[in-house]
Coordinates of C-alpha atoms in Angstrom, one line a residue:
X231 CA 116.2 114.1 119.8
X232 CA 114.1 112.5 117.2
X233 CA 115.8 109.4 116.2
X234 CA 116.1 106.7 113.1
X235 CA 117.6 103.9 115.5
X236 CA 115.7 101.0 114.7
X237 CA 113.1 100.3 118.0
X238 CA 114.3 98.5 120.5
X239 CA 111.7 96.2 122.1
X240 CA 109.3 94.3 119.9
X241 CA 106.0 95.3 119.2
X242 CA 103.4 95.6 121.3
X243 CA 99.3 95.3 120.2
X244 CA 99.3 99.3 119.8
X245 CA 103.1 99.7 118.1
X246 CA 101.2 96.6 115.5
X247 CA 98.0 98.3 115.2
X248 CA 100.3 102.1 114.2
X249 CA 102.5 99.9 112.2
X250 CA 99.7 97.7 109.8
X251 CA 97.4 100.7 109.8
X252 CA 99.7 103.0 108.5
X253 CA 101.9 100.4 106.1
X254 CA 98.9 98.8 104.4
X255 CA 95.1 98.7 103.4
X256 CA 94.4 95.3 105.1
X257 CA 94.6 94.1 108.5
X258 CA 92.8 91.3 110.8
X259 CA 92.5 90.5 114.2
X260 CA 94.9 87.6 113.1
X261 CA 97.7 89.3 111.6
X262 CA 97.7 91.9 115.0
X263 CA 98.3 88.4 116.7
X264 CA 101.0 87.7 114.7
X265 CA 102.4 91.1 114.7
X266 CA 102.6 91.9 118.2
X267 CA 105.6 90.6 119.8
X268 CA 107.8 90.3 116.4
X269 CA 110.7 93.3 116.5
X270 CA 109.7 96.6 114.4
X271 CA 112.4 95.7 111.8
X272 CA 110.9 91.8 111.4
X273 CA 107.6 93.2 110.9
X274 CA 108.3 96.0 108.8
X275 CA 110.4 93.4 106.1
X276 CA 107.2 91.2 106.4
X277 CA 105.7 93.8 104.5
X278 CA 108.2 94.4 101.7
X279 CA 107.3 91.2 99.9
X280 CA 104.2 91.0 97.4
X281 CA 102.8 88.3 95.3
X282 CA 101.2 88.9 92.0
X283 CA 97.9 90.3 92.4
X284 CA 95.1 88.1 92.5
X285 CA 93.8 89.6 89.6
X286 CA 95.2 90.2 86.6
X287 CA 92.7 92.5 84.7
X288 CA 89.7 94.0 85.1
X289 CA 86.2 92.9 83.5
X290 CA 83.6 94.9 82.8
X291 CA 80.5 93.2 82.8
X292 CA 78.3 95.4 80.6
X293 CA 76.5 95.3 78.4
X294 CA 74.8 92.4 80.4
X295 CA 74.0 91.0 76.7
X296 CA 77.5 91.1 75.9
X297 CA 80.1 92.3 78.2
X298 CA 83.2 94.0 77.1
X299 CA 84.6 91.6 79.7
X300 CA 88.2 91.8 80.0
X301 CA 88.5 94.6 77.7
X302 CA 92.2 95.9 79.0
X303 CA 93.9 92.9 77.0
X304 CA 91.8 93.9 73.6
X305 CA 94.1 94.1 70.0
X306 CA 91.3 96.7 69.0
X307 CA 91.6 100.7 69.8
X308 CA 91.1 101.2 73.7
X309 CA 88.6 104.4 72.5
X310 CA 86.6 102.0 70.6
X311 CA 85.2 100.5 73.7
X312 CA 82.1 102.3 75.5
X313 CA 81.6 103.4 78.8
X314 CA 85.1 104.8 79.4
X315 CA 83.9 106.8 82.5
X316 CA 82.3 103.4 84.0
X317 CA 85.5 101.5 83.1
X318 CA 88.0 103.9 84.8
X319 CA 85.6 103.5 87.7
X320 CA 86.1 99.3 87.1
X321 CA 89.9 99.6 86.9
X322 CA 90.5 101.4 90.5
X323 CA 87.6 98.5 91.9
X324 CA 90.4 96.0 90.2
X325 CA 92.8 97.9 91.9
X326 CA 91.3 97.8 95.0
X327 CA 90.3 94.4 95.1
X328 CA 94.1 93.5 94.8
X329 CA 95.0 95.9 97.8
X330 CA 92.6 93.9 100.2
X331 CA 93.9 90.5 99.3
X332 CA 97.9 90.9 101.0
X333 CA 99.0 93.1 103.7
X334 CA 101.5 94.3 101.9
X335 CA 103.4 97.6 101.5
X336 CA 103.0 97.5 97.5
X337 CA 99.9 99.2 97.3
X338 CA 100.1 101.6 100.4
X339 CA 103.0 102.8 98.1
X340 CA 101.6 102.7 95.1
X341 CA 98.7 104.7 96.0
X342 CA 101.9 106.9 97.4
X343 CA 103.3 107.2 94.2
X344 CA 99.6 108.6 92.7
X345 CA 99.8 111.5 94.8
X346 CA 103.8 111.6 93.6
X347 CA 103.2 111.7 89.6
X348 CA 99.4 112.5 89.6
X349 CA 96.8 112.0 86.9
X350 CA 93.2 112.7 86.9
X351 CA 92.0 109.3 85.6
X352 CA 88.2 111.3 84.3
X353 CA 90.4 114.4 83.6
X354 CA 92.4 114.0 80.8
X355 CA 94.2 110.8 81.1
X356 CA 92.2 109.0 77.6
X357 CA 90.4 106.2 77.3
X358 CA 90.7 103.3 80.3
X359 CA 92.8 101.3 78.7
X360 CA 95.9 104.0 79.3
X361 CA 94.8 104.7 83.3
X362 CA 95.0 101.1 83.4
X363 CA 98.9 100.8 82.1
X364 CA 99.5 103.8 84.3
X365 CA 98.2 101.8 87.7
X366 CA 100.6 99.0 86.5
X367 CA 103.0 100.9 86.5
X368 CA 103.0 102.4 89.3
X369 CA 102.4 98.8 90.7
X370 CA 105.8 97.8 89.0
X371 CA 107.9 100.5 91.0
X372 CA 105.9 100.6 94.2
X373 CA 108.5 99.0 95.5
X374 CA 111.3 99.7 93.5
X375 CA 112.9 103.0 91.7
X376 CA 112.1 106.4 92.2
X377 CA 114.3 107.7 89.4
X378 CA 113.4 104.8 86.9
X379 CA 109.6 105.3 87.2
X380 CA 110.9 109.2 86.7
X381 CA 111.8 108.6 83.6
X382 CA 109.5 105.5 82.6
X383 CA 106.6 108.1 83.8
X384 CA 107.6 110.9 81.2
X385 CA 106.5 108.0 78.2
X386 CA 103.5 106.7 79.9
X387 CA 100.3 107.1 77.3
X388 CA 98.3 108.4 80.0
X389 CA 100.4 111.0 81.4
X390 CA 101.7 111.9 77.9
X391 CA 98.0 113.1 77.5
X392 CA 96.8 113.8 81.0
X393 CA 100.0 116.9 81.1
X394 CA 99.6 117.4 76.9
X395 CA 103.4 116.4 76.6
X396 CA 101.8 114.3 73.6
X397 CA 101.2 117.5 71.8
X398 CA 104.8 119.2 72.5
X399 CA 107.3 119.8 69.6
X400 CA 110.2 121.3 68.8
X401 CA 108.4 124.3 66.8
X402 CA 105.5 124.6 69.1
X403 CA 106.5 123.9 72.7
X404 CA 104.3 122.7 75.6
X405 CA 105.9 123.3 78.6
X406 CA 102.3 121.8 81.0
X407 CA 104.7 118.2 81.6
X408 CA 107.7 120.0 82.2
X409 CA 106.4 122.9 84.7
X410 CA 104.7 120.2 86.8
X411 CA 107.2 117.5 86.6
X412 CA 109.8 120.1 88.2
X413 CA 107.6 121.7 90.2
X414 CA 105.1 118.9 91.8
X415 CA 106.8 115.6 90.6
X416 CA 110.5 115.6 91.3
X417 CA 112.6 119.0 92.7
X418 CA 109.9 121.3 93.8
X419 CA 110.1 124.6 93.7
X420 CA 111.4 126.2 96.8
X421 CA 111.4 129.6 97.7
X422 CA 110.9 132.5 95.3
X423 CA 113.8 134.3 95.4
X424 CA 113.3 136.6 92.6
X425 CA 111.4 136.7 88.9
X426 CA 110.9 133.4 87.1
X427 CA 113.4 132.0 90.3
X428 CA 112.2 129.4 92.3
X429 CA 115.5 128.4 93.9
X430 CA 115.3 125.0 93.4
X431 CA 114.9 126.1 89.6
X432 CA 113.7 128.7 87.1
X433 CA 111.7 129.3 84.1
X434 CA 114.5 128.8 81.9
X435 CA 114.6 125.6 83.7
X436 CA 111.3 124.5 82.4
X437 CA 111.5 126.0 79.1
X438 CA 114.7 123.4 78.5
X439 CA 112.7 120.3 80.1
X440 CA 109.9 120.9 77.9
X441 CA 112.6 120.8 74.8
X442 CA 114.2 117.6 76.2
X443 CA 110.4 116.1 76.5
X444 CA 109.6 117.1 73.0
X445 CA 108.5 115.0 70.8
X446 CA 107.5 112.6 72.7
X447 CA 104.4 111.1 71.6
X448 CA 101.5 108.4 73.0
X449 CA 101.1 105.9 71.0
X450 CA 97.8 105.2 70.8
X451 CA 97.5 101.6 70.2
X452 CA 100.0 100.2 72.9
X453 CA 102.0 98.8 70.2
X454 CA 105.4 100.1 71.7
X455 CA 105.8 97.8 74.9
X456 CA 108.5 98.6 77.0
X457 CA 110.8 96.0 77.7
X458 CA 111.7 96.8 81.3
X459 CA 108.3 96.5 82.5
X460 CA 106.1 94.8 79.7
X461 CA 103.9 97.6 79.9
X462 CA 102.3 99.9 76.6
X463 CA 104.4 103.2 76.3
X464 CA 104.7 105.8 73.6
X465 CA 107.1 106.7 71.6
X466 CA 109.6 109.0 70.1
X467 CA 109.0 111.4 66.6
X468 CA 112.5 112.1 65.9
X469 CA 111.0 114.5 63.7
X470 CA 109.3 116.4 66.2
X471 CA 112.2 116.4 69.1
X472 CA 114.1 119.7 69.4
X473 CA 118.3 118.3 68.8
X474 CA 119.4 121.6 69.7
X475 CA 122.2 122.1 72.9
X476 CA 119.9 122.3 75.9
X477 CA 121.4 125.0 79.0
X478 CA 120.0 125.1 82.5
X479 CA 120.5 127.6 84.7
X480 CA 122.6 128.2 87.7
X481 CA 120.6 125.9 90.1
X482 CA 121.5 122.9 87.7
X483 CA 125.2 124.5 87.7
X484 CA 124.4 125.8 84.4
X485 CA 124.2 122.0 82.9
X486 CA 124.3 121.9 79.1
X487 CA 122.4 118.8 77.6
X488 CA 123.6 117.6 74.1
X489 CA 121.1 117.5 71.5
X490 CA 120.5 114.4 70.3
X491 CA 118.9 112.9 66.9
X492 CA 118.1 109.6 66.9
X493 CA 115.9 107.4 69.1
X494 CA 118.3 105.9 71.0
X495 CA 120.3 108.7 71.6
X496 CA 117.0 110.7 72.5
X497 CA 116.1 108.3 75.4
X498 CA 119.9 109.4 76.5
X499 CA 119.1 113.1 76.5
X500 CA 116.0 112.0 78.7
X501 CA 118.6 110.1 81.1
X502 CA 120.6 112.8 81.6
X503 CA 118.0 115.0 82.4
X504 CA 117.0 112.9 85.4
X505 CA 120.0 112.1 86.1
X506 CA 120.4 115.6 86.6
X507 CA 117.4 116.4 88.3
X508 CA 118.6 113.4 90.6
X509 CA 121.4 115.0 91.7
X510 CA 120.2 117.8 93.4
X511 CA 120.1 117.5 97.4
X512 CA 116.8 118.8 97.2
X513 CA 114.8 116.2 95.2
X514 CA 115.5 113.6 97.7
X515 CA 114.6 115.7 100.5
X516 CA 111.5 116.5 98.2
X517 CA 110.7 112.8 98.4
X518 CA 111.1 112.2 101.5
X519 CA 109.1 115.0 102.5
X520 CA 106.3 113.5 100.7
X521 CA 107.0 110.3 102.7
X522 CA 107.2 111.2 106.1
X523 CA 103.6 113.5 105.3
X524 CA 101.9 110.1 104.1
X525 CA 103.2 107.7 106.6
X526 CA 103.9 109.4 109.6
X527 CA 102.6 112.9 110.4
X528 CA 101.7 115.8 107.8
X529 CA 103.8 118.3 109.9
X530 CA 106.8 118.4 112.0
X531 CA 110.0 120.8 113.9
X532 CA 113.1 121.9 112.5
X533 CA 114.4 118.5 115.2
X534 CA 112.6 116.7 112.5
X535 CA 114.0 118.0 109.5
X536 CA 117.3 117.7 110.9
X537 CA 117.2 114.2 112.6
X538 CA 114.5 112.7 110.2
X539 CA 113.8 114.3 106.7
X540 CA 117.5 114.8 106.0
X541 CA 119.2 111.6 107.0
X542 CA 116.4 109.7 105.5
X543 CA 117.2 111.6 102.0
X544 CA 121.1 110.4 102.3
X545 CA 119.5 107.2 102.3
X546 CA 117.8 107.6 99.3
X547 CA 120.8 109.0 97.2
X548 CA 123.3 106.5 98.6
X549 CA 120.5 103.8 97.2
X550 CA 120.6 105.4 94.4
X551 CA 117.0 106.2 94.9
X552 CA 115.3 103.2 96.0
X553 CA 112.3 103.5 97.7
X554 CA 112.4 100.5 100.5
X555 CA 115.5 101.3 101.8
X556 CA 113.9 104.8 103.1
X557 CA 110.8 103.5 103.9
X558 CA 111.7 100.3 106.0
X559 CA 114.2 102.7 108.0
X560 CA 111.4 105.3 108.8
X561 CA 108.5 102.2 109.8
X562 CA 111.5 100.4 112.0
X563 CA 112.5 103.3 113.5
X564 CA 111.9 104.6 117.1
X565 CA 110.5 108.0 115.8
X566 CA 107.4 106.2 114.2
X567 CA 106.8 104.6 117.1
X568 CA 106.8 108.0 119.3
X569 CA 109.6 106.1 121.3
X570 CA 112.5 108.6 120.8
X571 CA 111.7 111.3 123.6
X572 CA 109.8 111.0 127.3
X573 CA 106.4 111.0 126.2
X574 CA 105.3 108.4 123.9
X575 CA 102.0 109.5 123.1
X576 CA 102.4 112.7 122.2
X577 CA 103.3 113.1 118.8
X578 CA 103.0 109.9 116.2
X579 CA 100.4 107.4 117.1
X580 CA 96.8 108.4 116.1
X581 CA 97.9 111.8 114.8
X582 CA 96.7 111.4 111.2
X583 CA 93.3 111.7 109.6
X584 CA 92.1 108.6 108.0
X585 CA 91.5 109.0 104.3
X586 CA 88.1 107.6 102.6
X587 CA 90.3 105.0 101.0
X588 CA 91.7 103.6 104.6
X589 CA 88.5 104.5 106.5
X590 CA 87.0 101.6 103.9
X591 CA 89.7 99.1 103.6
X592 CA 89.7 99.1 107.8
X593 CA 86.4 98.4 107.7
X594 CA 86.0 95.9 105.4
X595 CA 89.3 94.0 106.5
X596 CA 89.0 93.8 110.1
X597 CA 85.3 93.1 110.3
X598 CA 85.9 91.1 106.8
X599 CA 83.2 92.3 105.3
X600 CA 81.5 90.0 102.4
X601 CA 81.0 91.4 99.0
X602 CA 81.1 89.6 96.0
X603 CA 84.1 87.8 94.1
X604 CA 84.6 89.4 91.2
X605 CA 86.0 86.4 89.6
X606 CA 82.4 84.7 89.9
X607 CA 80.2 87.8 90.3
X608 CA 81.2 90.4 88.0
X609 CA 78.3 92.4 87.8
X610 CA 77.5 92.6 91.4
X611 CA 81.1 93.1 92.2
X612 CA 82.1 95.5 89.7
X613 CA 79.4 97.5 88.9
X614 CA 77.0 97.2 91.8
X615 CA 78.6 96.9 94.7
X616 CA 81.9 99.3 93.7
X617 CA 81.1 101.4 91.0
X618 CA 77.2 102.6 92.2
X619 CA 78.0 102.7 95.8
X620 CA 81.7 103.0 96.7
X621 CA 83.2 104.5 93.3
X622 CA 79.5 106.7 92.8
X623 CA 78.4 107.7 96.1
X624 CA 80.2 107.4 99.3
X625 CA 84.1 108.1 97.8
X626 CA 82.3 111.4 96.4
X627 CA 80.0 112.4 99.7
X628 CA 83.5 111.6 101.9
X629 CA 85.3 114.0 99.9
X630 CA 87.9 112.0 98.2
X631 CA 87.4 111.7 94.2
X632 CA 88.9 108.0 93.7
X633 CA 91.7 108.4 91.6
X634 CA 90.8 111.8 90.2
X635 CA 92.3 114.7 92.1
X636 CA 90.8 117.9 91.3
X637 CA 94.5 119.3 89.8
X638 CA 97.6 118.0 89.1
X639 CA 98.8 118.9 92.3
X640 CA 96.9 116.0 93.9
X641 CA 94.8 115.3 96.6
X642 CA 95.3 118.2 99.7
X643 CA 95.3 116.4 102.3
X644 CA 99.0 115.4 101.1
X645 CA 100.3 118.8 99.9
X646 CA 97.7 122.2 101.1
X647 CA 99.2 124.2 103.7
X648 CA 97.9 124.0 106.7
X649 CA 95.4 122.2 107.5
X650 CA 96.7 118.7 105.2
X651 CA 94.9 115.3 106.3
X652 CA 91.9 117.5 108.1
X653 CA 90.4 117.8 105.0
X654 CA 89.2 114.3 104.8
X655 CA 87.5 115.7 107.7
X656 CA 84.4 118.7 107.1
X657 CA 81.3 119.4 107.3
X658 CA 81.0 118.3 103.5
X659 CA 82.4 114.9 104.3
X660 CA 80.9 113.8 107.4
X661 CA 77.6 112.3 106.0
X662 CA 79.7 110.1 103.5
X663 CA 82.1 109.1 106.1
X664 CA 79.4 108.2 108.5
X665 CA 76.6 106.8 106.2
X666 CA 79.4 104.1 105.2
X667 CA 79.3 101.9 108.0
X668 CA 75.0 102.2 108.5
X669 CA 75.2 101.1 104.7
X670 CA 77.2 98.0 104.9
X671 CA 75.4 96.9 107.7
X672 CA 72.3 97.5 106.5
X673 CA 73.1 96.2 102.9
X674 CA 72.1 98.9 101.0
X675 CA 72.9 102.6 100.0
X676 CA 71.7 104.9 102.8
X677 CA 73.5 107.5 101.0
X678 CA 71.7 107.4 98.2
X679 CA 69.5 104.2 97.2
X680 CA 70.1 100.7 96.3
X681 CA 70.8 97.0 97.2
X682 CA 75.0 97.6 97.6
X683 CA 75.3 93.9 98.0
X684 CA 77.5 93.5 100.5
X685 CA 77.1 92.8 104.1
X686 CA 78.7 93.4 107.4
X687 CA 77.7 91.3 110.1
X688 CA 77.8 92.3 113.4
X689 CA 77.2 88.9 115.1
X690 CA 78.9 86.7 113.3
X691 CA 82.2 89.2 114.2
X692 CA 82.0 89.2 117.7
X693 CA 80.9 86.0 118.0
X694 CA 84.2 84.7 115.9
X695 CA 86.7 87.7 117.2
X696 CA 86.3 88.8 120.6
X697 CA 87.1 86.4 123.1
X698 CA 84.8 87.8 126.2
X699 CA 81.7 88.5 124.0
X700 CA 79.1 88.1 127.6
X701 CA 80.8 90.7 129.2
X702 CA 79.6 94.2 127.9
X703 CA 82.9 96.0 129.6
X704 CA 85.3 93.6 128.0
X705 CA 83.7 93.4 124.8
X706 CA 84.3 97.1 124.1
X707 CA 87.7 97.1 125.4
X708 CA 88.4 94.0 123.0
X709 CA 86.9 96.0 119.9
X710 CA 88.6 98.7 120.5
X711 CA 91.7 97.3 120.8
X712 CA 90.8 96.0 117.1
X713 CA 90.0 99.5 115.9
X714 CA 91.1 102.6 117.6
X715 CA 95.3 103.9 118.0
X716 CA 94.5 104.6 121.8
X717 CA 93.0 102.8 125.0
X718 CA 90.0 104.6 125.9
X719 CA 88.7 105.2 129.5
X720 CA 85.8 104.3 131.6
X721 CA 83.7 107.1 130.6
X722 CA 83.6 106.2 127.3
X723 CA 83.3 102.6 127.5
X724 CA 80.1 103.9 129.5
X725 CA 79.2 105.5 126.6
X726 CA 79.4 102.6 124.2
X727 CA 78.0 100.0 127.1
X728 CA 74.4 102.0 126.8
X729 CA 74.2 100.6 123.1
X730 CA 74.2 97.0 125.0
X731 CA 72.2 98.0 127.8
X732 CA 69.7 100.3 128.7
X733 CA 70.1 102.9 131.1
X734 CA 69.6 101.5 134.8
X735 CA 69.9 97.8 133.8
X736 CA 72.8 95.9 135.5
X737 CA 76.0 94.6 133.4
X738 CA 74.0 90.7 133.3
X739 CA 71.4 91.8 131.3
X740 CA 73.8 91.8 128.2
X741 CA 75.9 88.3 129.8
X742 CA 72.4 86.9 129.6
X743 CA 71.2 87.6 126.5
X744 CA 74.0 86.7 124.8
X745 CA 74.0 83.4 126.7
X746 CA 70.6 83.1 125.2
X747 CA 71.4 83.6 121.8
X748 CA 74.3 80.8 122.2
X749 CA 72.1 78.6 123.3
X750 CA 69.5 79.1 120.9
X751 CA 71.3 80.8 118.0
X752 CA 68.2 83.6 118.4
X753 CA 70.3 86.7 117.0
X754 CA 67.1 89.1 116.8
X755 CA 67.8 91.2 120.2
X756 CA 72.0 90.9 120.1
X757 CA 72.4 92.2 116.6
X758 CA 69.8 95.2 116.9
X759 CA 72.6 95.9 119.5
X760 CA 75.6 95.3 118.0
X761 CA 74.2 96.9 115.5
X762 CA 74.5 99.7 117.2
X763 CA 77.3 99.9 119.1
X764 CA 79.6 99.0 115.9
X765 CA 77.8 101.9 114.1
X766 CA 78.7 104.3 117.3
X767 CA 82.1 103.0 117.7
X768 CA 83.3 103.1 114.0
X769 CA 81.8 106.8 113.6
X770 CA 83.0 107.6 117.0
X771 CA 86.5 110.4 116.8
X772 CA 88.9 107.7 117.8
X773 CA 88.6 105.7 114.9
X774 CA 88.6 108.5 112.4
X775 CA 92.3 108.7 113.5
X776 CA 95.5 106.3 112.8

């Protein structure tokens, strides 16, 4: 029976490895230390905490004769600024910086919530400035409300125009927010059980939504702050809002909404329509759903749905939709961990596809990669190192369109039937996935061309992480312990030994040359082969999984 019990024993190096590789976006060699041997529930709440992020705003450094700098925090137009394609690209290297300074469940969840109330940052969402106020907020209820961000969402200036809800009024209806927040961001649609009936609603459903939602209106120089989260919203066009009665249908138990006609009373219609929404079984089970796909496995048996998905949703109401209370259940419990049946490694650990996004962040956290401080090297940071090589090049070649989903509907790896998290994995994505790690050791892009500035070093890793360095067997085992969900066996640690050794020489030759190069600090011959064998290993199968 799968089970929600909390795990019983504490955490061994592979539960810390499945717990830190599928909760954040950064994790050391030192924090598996500290994780392996604390309880699943000790670990799990270690997570839950998050400091402010280390940086505030982004800064663009261009024009070089006069940057823009920290453009974001401007009193003039966001539109007025050029370069909005560049600076979207800047904002998600902000973002991303932030992620890979905590290990932290924040922005595991906050990119959760992205593929929960999608926009397309270069399709449709305006100028930067508004994709920028939608990442905060995001940020703000990563680890907070579900239903709150639901209805903080529905005035956010860049989904207002992303979904065209900016453009919907009482005498000329847009229903594009309304279709996809029933049907993508909230309820879902359920069966089709007849015409215009999707079970969990209909098209009278949406055609009522999009009244409720009219009139609402971005406001498109942030003036309107919302006092909740201190973050630019739109605002409400009395004038524009339809104050008619508004009827659902039978699968809202034929609801009737009171028109309303002033501001405040408007934001009231909007609460009741969540509220509403809200109350259906199925939204939480929608949700949580959603969850179980991004943090545990994309599919699963009706045992699941019945142990799992449906307790995990009574959580969720009884909390009055609260996101950690769901989600520090399902990382604590013995069915993440595989530990609920006979066969622990049959089913959870190593059974998802790693995005492009956590393919990177692994990377770059446990071999802590050095790339330049934003804070003190804008240019090189910003638009150098993340916006020509990771944002440009090797997001696009591995498939995964940072931040811009190709639909509303998000990225498919977390919603297309049936083949989910594979496709991070194709043909199409494999030279981007695999040129990344020959890039950033090489310092430069071998996907397309360029100093990346940035630079992994081999030596310098081993040398400070792995604790039998001399021996080639246990140096393998050590990394990939660091890196991959399972143990591998001798066959394979064959394989990766002929990157140390060539074939027919005995297991000393490595021992001795890396005795040499501690004694004479003589890298040349040790880091061709490192080199190598870190190449192999990270583009190896095993560590494409988590």
């Amino acid at each position: 029976m799968a089970s929600l019990n909390p795990l019983g024993s504490n955490l061994d190096l592979r539960k810390a490895k499945h717990l830190l590789r599928r909760a954040t976006f950064n994790f050391t060699k030192e924090q598996l230390d500290t994780f392996t041997g604390m309880s699943a529930t000790a670990a799990v709440n270690s997570l839950t905490t998050a400091s402010a992020n280390t940086l505030a705003e982004p800064f663009d450094p261009l024009p070089t004769d006069s940057p823009d700098g920290f453009w974001t925090s401007s009193p003039e137009l966001p539109n007025s600024f050029n370069g909005q394609g560049r600076k979207r690209a800047q904002i998600t290297a902000w973002w991303w910086y932030n992620a890979m300074q905590q290990s932290s469940l924040k922005h595991k969840l906050s990119f959760f919530l992205h593929t929960s109330f999608t926009v397309g940052k270069d399709s449709g969402v305006g100028a930067s400035t508004y994709f920028f106020d939608h990442l905060n907020l995001l940020d703000f209820y990563a680890l907070g409300n579900l239903k709150t961000l639901a209805k903080k969402i529905t005035l956010d200036n860049g989904m207002l125009d992303y979904l065209d809800n900016t453009q919907n009024n009482k005498n000329n209806p847009n229903e594009n927010y309304a279709r996809e927040y029933l049907e993508l961001f909230t309820v879902l649609k359920g069966e089709q059980i007849g015409e215009g009936n999707y079970t969990n609603y209909t098209e009278i459903d949406i055609q009522q939504a999009a009244k409720i939602f009219s009139g609402f209106k971005k406001r498109a120089d942030r003036s309107d702050i919302d006092a909740d989260t201190n973050i630019p919203m739109g605002y409400i066009n009395i004038n524009q809002h339809d104050t008619n009665d508004k009827t659902f249908s039978s699968a809202f138990n034929n609801q009737i909404i009171t028109g309303k006609s002033s501001e405040s009373e408007i934001f009231d219609e909007l609460d009741d329509f969540v509220e509403m929404v809200f109350s259906q079984p199925e939204t939480a089970k929608a949700y949580c759903r959603k969850l179980y796909r991004y943090f545990v496995k994309s599919e699963w048996n009706d045992d699941v749905e019945t142990d799992i998905i449906t307790p995990l949703a009574q959580i969720l109401i009884d909390n009055d939709y609260e996101i950690l209370p769901v989600v520090t259940t399902l990382l604590s419990s013995e069915h993440f961990y595989d530990a609920d049946d006979s066969d622990p490694t049959d089913n959870i650990i190593g059974s998802i596809i790693k995005s492009p996004l956590q393919l990177l962040s692994e990377i770059c956290s446990m071999f802590e990669l050095e790339y330049p401080d934003p804070s003190t090297e804008a240019l090189n940071y910003y638009n150098n190192f993340f916006v020509r090589f990771i944002h440009n090049h090797y997001f696009q070649a591995a498939g995964m369109e940072f931040y811009n989903p190709d639909s509303v509907a998000g990225y498919p790896a977390y919603y297309q039937q049936p083949n989910f998290d594979r496709y991070w994995f194709s043909s199409n994505t494999l030279i981007g996935r695999y040129k990344l790690i020959e890039s950033l050791i090489e310092g430069k892009n071998t996907i397309g061309s360029g100093i990346i500035y940035a630079k992994l070093d081999t030596v310098k890793f081993v040398k400070n992480k792995i604790v039998n360095a001399a021996d080639p067997n246990l140096i393998i085992s050590e990394i990939t312990d660091l890196l991959y969900p399972e143990s591998i066996d001798s066959d394979r640690i064959n394989y990766f030994k002929s990157f140390l050794i060539d074939e027919g020489f005995p297991d000393y030759y490595w021992t001795g040359v890396w005795n040499q190069y501690l004694n004479d600090n003589d890298d040349t011959t040790i880091r061709t082969r490192l080199n190598a064998l870190v190449i192999a290993m990270i583009n190896a199968a095993e560590f494409q999984l988590m």
